[in-house]
mmCIF file of C-alpha atoms and ligand atoms in Angstrom:
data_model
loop_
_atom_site.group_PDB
_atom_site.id
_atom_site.type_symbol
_atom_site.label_atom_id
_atom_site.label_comp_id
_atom_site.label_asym_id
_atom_site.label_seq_id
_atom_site.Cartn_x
_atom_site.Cartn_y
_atom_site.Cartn_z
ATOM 1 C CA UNK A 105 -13.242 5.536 -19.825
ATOM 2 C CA UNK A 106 -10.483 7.243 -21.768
ATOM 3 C CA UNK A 107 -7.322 6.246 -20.816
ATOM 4 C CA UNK A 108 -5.017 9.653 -20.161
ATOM 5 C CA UNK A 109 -2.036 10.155 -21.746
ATOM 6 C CA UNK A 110 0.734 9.186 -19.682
ATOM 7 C CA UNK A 111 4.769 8.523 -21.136
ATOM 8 C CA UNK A 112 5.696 6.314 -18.694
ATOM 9 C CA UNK A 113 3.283 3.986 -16.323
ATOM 10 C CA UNK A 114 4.497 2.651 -13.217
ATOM 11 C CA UNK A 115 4.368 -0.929 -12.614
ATOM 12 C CA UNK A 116 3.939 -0.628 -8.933
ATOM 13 C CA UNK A 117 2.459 2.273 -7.004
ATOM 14 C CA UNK A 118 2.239 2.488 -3.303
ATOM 15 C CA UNK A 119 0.333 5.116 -1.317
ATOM 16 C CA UNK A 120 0.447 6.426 1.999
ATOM 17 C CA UNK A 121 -3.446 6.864 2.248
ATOM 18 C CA UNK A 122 -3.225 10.120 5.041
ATOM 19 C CA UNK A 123 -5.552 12.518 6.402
ATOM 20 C CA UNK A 124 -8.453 10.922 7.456
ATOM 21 C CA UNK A 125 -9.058 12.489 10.264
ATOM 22 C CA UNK A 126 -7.691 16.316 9.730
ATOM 23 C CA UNK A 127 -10.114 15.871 6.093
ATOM 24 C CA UNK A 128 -13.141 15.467 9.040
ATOM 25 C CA UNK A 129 -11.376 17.844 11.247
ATOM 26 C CA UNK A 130 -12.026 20.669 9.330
ATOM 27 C CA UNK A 131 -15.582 20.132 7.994
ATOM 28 C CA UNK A 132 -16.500 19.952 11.840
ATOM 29 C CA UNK A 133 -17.158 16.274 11.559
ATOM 30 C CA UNK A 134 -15.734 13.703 13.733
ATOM 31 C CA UNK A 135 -12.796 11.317 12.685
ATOM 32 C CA UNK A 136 -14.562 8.451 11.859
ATOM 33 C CA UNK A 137 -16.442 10.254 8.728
ATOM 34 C CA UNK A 138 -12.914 10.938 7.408
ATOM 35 C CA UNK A 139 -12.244 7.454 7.633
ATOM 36 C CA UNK A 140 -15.869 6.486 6.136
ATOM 37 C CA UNK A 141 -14.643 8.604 3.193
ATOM 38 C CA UNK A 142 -11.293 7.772 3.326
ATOM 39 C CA UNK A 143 -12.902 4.011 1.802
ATOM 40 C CA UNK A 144 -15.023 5.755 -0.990
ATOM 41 C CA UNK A 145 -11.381 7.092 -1.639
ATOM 42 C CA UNK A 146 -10.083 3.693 -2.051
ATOM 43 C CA UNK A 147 -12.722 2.452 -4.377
ATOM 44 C CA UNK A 148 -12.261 5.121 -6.816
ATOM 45 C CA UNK A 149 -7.908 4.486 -6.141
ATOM 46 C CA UNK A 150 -8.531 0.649 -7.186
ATOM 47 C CA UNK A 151 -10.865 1.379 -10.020
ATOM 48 C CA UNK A 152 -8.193 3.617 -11.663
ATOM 49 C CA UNK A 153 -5.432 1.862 -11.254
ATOM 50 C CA UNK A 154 -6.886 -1.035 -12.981
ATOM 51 C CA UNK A 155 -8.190 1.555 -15.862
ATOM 52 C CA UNK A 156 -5.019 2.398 -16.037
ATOM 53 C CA UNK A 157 -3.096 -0.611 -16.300
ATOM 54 C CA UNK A 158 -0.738 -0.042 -13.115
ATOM 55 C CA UNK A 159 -0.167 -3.829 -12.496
ATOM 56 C CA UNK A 160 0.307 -3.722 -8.139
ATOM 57 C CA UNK A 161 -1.334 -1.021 -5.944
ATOM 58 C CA UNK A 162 -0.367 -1.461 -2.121
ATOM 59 C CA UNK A 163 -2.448 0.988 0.521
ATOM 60 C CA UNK A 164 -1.242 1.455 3.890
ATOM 61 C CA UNK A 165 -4.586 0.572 5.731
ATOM 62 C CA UNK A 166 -3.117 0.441 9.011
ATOM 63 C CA UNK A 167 -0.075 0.263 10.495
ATOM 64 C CA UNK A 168 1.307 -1.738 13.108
ATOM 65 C CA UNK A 169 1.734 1.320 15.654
ATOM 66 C CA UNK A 170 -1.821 2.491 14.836
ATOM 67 C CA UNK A 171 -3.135 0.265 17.937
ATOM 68 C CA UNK A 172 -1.958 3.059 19.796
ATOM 69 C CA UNK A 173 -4.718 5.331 18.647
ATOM 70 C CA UNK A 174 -7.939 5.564 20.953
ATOM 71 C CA UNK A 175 -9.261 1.934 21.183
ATOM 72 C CA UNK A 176 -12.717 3.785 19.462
ATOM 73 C CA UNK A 177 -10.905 4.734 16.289
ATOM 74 C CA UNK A 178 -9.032 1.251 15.935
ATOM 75 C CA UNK A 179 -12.112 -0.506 16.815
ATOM 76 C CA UNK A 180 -13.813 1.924 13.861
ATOM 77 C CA UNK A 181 -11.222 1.225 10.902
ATOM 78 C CA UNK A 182 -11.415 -2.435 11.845
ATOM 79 C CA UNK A 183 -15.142 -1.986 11.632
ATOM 80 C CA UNK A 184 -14.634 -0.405 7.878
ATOM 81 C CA UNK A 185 -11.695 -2.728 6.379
ATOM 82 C CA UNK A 186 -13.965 -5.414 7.648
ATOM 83 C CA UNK A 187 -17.007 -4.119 5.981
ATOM 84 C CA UNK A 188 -14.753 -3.033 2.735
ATOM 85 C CA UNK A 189 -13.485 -7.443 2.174
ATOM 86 C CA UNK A 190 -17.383 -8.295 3.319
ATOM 87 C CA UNK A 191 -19.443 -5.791 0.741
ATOM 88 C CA UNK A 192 -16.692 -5.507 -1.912
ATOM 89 C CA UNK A 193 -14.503 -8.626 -2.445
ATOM 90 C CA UNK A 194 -17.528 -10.126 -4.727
ATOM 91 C CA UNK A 195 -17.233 -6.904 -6.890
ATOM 92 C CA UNK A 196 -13.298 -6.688 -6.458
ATOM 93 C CA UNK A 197 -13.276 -10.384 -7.950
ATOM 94 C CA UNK A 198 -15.410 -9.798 -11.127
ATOM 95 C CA UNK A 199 -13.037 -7.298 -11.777
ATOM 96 C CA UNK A 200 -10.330 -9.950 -11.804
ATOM 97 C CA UNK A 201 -8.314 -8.277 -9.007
ATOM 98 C CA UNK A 202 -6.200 -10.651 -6.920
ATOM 99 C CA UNK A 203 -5.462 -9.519 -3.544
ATOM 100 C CA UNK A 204 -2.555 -9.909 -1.476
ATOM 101 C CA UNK A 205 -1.985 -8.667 2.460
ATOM 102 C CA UNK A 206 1.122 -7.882 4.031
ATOM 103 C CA UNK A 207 1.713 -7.350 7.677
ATOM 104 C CA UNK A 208 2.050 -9.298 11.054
ATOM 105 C CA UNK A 209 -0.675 -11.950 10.886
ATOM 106 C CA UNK A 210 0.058 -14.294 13.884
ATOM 107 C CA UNK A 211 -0.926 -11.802 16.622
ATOM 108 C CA UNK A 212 -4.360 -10.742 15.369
ATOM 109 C CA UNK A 213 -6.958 -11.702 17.063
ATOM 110 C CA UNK A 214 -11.118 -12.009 16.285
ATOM 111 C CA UNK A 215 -12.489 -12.479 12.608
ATOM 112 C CA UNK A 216 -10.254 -9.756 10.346
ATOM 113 C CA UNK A 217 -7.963 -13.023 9.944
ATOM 114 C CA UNK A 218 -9.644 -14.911 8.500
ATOM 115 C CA UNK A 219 -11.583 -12.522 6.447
ATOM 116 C CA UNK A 220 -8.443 -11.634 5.155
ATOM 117 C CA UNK A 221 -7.031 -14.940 4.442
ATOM 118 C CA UNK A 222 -10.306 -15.618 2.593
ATOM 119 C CA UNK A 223 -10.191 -12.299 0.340
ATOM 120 C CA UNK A 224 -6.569 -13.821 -0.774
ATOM 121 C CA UNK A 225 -8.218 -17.324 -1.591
ATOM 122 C CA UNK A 226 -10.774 -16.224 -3.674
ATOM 123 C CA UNK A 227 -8.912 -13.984 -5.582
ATOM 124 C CA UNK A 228 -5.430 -16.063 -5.527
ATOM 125 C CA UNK A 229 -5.864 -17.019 -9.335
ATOM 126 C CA UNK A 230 -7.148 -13.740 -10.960
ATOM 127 C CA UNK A 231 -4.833 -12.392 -13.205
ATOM 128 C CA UNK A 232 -5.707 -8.391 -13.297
ATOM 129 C CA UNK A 233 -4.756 -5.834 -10.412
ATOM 130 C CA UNK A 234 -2.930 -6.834 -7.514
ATOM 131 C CA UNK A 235 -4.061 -4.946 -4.529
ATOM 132 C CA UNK A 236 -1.480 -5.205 -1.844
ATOM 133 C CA UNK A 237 -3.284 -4.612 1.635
ATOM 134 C CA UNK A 238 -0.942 -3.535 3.681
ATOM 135 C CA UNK A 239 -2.824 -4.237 7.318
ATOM 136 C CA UNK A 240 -0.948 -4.625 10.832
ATOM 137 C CA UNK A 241 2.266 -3.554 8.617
ATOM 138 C CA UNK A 242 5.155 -1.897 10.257
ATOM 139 C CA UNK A 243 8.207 -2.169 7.836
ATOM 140 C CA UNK A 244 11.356 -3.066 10.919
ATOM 141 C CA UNK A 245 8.280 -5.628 12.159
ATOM 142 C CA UNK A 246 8.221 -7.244 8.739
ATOM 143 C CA UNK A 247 12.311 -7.095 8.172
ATOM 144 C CA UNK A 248 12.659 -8.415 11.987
ATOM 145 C CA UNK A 249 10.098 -11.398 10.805
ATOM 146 C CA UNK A 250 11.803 -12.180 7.751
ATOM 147 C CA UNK A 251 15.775 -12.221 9.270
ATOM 148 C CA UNK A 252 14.177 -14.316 12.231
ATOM 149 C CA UNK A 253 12.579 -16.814 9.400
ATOM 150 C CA UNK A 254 16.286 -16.603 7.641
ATOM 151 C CA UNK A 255 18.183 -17.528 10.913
ATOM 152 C CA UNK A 256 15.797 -20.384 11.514
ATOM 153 C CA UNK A 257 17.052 -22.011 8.301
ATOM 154 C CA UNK A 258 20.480 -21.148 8.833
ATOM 155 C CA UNK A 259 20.076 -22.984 12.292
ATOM 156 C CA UNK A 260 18.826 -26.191 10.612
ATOM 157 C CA UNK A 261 21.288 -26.057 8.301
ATOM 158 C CA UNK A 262 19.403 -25.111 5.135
ATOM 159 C CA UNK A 263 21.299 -21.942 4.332
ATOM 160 C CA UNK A 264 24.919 -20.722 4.684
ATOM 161 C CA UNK A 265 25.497 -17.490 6.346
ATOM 162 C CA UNK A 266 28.039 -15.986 4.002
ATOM 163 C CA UNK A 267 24.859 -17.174 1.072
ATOM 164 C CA UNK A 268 22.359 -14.576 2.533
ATOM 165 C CA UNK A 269 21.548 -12.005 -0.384
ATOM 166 C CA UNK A 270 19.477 -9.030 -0.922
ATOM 167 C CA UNK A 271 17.508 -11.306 -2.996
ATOM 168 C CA UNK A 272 16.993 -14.091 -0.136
ATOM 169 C CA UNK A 273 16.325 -11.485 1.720
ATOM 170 C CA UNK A 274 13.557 -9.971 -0.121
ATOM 171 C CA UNK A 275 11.846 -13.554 -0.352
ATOM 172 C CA UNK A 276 11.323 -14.061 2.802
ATOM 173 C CA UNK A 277 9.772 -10.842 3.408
ATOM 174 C CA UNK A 278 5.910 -10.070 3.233
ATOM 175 C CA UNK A 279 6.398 -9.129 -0.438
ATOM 176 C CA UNK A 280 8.051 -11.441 -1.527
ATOM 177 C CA UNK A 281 7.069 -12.214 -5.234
ATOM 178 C CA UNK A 282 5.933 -8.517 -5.679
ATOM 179 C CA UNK A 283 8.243 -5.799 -7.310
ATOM 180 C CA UNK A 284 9.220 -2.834 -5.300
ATOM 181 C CA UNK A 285 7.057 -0.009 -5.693
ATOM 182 C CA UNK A 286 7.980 2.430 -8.521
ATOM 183 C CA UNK A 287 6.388 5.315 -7.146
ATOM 184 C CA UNK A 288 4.828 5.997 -3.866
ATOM 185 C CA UNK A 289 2.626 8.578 -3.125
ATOM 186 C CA UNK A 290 1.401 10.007 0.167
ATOM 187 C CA UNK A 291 -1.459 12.482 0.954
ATOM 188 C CA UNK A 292 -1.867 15.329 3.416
ATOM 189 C CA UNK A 293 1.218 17.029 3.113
ATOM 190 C CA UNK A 294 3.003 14.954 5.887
ATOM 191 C CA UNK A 295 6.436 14.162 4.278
ATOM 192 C CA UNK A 296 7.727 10.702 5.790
ATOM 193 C CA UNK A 297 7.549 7.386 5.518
ATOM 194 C CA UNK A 298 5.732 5.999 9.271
ATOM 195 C CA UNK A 299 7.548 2.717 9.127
ATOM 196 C CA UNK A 300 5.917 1.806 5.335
ATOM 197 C CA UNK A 301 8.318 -0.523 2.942
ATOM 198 C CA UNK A 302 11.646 0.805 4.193
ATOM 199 C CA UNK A 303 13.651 -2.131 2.222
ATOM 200 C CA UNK A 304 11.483 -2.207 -0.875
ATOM 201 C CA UNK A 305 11.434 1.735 -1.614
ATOM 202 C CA UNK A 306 15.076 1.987 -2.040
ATOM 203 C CA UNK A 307 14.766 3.069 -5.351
ATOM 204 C CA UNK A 308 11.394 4.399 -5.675
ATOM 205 C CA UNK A 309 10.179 8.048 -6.824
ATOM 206 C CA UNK A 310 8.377 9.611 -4.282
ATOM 207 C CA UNK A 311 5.195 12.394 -4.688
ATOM 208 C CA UNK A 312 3.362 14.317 -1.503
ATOM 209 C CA UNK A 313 0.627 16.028 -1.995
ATOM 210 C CA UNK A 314 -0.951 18.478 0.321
ATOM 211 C CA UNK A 315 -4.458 16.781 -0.323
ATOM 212 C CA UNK A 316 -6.120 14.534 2.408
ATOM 213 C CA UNK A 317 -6.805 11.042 1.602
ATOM 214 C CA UNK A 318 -10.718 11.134 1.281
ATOM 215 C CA UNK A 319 -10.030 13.964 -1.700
ATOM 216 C CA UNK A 320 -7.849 11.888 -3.186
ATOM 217 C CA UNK A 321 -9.640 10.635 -6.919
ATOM 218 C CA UNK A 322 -8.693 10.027 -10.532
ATOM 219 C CA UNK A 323 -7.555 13.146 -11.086
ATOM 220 C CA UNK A 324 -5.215 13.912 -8.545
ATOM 221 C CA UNK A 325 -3.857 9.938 -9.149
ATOM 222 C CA UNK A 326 -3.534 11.161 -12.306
ATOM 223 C CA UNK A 327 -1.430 13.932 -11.601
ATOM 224 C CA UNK A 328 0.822 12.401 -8.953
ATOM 225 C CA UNK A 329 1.464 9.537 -12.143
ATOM 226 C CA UNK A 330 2.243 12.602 -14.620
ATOM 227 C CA UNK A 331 5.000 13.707 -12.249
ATOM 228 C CA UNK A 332 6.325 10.353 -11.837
ATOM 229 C CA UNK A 333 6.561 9.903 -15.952
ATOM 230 C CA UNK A 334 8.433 13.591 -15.509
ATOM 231 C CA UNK A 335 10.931 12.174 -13.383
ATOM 232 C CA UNK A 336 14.370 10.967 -14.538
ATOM 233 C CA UNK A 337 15.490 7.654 -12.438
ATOM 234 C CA UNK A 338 18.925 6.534 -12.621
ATOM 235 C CA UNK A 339 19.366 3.627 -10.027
ATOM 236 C CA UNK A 340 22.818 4.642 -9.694
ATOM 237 C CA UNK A 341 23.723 5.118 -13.392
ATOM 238 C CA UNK A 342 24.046 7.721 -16.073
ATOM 239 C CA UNK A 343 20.553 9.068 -17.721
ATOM 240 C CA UNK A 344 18.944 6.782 -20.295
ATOM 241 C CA UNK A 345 17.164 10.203 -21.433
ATOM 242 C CA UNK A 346 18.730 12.228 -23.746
ATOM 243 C CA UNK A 347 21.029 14.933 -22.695
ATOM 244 C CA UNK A 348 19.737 18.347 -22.083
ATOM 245 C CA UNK A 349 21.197 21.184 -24.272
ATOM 246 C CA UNK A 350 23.242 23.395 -21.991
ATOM 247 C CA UNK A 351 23.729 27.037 -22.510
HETATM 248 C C1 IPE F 44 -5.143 7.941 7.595
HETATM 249 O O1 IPE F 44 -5.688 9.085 8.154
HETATM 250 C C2 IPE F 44 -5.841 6.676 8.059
HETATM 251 C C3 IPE F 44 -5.007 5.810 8.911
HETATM 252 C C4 IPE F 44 -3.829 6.100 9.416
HETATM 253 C C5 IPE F 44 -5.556 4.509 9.238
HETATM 254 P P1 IPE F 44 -5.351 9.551 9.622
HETATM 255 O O2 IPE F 44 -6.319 8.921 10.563
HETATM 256 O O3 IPE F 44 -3.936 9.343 9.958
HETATM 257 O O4 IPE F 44 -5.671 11.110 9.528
HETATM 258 P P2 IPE F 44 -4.838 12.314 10.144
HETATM 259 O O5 IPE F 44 -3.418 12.121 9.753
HETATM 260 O O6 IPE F 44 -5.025 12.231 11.627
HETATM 261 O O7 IPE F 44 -5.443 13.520 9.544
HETATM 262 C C1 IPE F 45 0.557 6.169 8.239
HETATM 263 O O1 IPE F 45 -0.188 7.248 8.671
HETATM 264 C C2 IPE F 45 -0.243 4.896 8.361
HETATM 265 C C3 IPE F 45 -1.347 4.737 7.417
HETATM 266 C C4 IPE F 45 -1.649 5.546 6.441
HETATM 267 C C5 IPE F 45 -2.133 3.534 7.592
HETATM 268 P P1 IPE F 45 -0.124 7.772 10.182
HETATM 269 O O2 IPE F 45 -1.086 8.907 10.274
HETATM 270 O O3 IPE F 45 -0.314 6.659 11.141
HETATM 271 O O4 IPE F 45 1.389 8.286 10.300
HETATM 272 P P2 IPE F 45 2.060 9.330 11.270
HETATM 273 O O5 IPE F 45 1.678 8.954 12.669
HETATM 274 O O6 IPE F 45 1.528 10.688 10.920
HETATM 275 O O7 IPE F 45 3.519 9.239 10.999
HETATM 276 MG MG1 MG F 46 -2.244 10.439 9.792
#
């Protein structure tokens, strides 16, 4: 596969994976076949990023207020991601990619636990792609979880008050370990966030694209990283880019 010519690759990119349903919508199909595509979608997502050499990918499976959609649809996505760690996680881990999920674990109930937990085991010590599964994940959940967890060792004495940091902080949140996403990208034209790593995109670049999520392959990846390289990002300071002639 050539590799495309890119100035500057992204460490970390995070995407918003939307449109699922209006994709099925307007083919006449129902919702679930959006979905059902939506994961062929994914496949093609992971494959290029590791192609590519982007070294995190996180996907916003599902969020933590999606159990408010019709108990059919959240009973059908569970029924995919589960089918996605059963028929894929041998492939995913020949292909060296280590897995990670973030999200609220301790309420779930039934098997997609521990079917998670396991897809993190056996891929805990491969060294390629880290896919971030972002499942259950509602970004003021995962902050409230991670000041709670802070508090607690305040309370027994482990940690000062006036010592909390941004960087204590961010290691005791679901990502800890994992740098904040670079560029995150969301599909179907919606421009927001839905709740997805508030703290960690502080600085990131940001790309919508009026596709819907089972559309979404190499090339438009491809495109929403050439925009990212076209960006300038400053974090604050002056240009590291050379100034632009004026007049
Ligand atoms: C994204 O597609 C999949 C999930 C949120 C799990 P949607 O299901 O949100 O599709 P639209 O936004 O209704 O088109
Ligand atoms: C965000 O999409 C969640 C995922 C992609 C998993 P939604 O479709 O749930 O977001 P809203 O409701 O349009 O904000
Ligand atoms: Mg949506």
């Amino acid at each position: 596969m050539l590799t495309p010519d890119i100035a500057i690759i992204p460490e970390h990119v995070a995407i918003i994976m939307d449109g699922n349903g209006r994709w099925a919508n307007k083919r006449g199909l129902a919702r679930t076949m959006g979905h059902s595509k939506g994961v062929e979608a994914v496949k093609e997502a992971v494959r290029t990023a590791g192609d590519i050499g982007i070294k995190y990918l996180t996907l916003f499976a599902f969020s933590s207020e999606n159990w408010s959609r019709p108990e059919a649809e959240v009973s059908d996505l569970l029924g995919l991601l589960r089918r996605f760690i059963r028929r894929d996680l041998a492939e995913l881990h020949r292909e060296n990619v280590r897995i990670r999920v973030i999200g609220e674990r301790e309420k779930l109930r039934g098997d997609i636990l521990p079917l998670l937990l396991e897809a993190e085991e056996t891929t805990r010590n491969n060294t390629g792609l880290t896919l971030v599964i972002a499942f259950n994940y509602g970004s003021r959940d995962e902050i409230a979880r991670a000041v709670s967890r802070i508090t607690q060792k305040v309370k027994a004495g482990l940690i000062e008050p006036g010592a909390i940091s941004s960087e204590m902080i961010d290691a005791h949140l679901d990502t800890a370990g994992i740098p904040d996403p670079d560029l995150i990208i969301r599909t179907s034209g919606e421009e927001r966030l839905s709740n997805f790593l508030l703290w960690q995109a502080a600085y990131a670049e940001f790309v919508f694209m009026p596709d819907y999520w089972p559309d979404f392959d190499r090339a438009l990846f491809i495109e929403a990283l050439k925009i990212y390289a076209s960006r300038d990002r400053r974090f604050g300071g002056l240009s590291a880019r050379p100034a632009a002639v004026v007049g």
